[in-house]
Short mmCIF file of C-alpha atoms in Angstrom, two decimals:
data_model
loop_
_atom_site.label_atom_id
_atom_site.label_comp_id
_atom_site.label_asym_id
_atom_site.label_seq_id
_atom_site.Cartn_x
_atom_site.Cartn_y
_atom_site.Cartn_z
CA UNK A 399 145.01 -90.74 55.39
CA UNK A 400 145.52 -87.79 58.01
CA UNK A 401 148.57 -87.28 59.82
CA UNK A 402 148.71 -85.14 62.98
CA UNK A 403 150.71 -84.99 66.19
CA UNK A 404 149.13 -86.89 69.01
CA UNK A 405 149.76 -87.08 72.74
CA UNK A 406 152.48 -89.59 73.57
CA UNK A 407 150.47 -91.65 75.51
CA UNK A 408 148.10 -92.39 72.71
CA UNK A 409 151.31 -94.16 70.72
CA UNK A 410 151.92 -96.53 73.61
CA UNK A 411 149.34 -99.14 72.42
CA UNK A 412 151.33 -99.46 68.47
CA UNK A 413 154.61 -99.22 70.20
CA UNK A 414 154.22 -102.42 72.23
CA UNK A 415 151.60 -104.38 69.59
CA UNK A 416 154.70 -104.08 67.00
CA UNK A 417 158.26 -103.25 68.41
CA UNK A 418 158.15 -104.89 71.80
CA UNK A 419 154.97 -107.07 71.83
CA UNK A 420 156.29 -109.61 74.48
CA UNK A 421 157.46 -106.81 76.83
CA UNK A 422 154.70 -104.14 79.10
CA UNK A 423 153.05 -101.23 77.92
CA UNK A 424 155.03 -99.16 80.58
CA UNK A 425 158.16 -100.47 78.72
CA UNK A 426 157.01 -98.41 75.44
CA UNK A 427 157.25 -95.40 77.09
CA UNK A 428 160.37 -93.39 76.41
CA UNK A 429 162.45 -91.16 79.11
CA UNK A 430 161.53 -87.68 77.60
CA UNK A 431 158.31 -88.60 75.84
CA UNK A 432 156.70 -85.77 77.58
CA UNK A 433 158.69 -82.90 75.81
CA UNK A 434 159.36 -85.50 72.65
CA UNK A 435 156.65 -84.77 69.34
CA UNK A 436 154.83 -87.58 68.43
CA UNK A 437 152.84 -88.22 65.07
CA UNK A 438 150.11 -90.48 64.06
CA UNK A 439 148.74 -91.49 61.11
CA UNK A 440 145.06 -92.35 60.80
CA UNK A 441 143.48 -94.08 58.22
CA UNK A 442 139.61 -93.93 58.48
CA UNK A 443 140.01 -92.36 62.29
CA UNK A 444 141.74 -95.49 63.74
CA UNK A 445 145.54 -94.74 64.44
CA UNK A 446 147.57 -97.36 62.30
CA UNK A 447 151.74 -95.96 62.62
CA UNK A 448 153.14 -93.50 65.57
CA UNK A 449 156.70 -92.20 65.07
CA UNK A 450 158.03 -89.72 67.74
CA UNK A 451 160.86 -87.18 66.81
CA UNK A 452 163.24 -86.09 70.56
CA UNK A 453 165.01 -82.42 69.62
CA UNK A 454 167.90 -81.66 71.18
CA UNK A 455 169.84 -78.47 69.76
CA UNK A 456 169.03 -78.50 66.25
CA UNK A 457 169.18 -82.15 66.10
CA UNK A 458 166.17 -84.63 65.59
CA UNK A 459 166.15 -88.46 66.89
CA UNK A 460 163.79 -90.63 65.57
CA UNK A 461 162.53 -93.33 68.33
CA UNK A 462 159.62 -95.90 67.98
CA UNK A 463 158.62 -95.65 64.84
CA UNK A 464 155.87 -98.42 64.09
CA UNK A 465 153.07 -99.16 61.98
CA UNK A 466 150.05 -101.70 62.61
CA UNK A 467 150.87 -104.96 60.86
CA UNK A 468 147.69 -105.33 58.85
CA UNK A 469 149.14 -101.55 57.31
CA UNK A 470 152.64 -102.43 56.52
CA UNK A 471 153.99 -102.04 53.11
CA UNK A 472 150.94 -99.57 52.04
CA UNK A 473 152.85 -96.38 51.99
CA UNK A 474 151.70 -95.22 55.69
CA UNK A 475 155.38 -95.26 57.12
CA UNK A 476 156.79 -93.34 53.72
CA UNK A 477 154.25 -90.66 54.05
CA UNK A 478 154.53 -90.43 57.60
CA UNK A 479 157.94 -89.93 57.25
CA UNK A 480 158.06 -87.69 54.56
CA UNK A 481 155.38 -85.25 56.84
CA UNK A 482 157.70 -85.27 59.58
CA UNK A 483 161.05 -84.43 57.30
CA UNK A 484 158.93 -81.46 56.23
CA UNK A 485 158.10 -79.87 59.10
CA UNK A 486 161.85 -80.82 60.57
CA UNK A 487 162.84 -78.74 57.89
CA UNK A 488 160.54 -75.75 58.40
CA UNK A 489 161.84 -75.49 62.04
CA UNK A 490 165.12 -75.86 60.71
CA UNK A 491 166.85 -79.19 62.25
CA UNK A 492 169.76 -79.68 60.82
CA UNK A 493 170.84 -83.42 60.93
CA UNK A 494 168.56 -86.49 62.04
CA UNK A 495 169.63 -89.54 63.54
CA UNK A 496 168.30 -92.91 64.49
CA UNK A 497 168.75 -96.58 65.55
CA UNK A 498 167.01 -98.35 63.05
CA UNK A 499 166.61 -102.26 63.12
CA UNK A 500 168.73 -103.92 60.29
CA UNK A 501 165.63 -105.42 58.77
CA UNK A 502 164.51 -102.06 57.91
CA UNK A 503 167.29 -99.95 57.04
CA UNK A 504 166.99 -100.65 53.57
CA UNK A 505 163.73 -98.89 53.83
CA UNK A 506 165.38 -95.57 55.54
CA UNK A 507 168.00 -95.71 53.00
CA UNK A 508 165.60 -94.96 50.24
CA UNK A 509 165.28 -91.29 51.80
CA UNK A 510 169.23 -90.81 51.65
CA UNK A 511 170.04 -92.20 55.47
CA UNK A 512 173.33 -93.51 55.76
CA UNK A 513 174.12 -96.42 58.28
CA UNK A 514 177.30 -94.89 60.92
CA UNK A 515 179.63 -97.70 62.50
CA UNK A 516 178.93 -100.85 63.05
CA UNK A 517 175.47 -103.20 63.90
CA UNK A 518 174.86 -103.84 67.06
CA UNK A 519 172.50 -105.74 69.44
CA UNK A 520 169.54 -104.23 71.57
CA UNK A 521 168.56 -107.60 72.97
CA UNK A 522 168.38 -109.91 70.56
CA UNK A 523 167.51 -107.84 67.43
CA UNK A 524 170.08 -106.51 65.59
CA UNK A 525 170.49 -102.77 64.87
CA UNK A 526 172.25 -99.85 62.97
CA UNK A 527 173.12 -96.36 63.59
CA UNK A 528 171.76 -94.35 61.06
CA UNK A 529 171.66 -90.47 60.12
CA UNK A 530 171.82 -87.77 57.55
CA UNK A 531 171.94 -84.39 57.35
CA UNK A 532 168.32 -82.68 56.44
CA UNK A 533 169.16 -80.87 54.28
CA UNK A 534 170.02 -83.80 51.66
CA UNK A 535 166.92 -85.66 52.93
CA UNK A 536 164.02 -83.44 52.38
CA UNK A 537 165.62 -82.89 48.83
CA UNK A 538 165.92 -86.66 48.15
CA UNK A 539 163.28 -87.91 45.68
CA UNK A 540 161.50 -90.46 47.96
CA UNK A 541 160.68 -87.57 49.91
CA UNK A 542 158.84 -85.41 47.29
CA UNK A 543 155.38 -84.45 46.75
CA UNK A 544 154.98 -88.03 44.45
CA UNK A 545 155.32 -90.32 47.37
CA UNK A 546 152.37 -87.91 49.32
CA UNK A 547 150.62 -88.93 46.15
CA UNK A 548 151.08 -92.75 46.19
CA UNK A 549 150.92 -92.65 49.80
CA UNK A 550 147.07 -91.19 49.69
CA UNK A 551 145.60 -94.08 47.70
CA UNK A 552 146.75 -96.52 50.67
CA UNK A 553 143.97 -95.50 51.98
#
């Protein structure tokens, strides 16, 4: 598996297959995207999860974070993940925050995110606020050099 930043308009295509799949391509695209860093994961050269990290301050939002069905549940998202908490880290953000879909947060938790206030409703899927500071995070076992292990023989 690789993992690199790509241009935003190559995540468009995994955004709308798996978060908005009856919805346009042109509604994938995010207001900022262009100043926003995006990362991709790659597993034999094809691009399989995208994940895009908007800075403001010293604050990171994760948006549109989605891996290719057929890749789910392999390890792609938790190393992905785990790359991008790194390198938040070396440029020193200091808190991350998300809206994560309630089906997943259990998933998020696992790195030490907490769920703030109540769910709510983007459409018709429910969601949760969720956030931590970085500092925790990156030190959080999930996120340690094991899970770049287990996450390479997804491959």
């Amino acid at each position: 598996m690789e993992i690199k930043k790509v241009p935003w308009q190559d995540t468009i295509s995994i955004r709308h297959q798996v978060l908005w799949p009856d919805k346009t391509p042109e509604f994938c695209h995010v207001e900022g995207d262009d100043h926003a860093f995006h990362y991709g994961a790659f597993i034999h050269g094809k691009l399989v999860c995208v994940a895009s990290i908007f800075i403001t301050d010293k604050t990171a939002r994760l948006r549109k974070f989605a891996t290719l069905d057929e890749h789910q549940g392999k390890g792609i998202g938790s190393a992905i993940l785990t790359h991008i908490l790194n390198e938040l880290n070396s440029l020193e953000i200091k808190d991350m925050w998300f809206d994560a879909r309630d089906s997943v947060a259990g998933f998020y938790q696992k790195f030490g995110f907490d769920v703030m206030g109540e769910p709510f409703f983007k459409g018709d899927i429910l969601y949760v606020k969720m956030g931590a500071d970085l500092v925790d995070v990156v030190k959080s076992p999930v996120s340690s050099g094991d899970l770049h292990h287990s996450a390479d023989n997804a491959k």
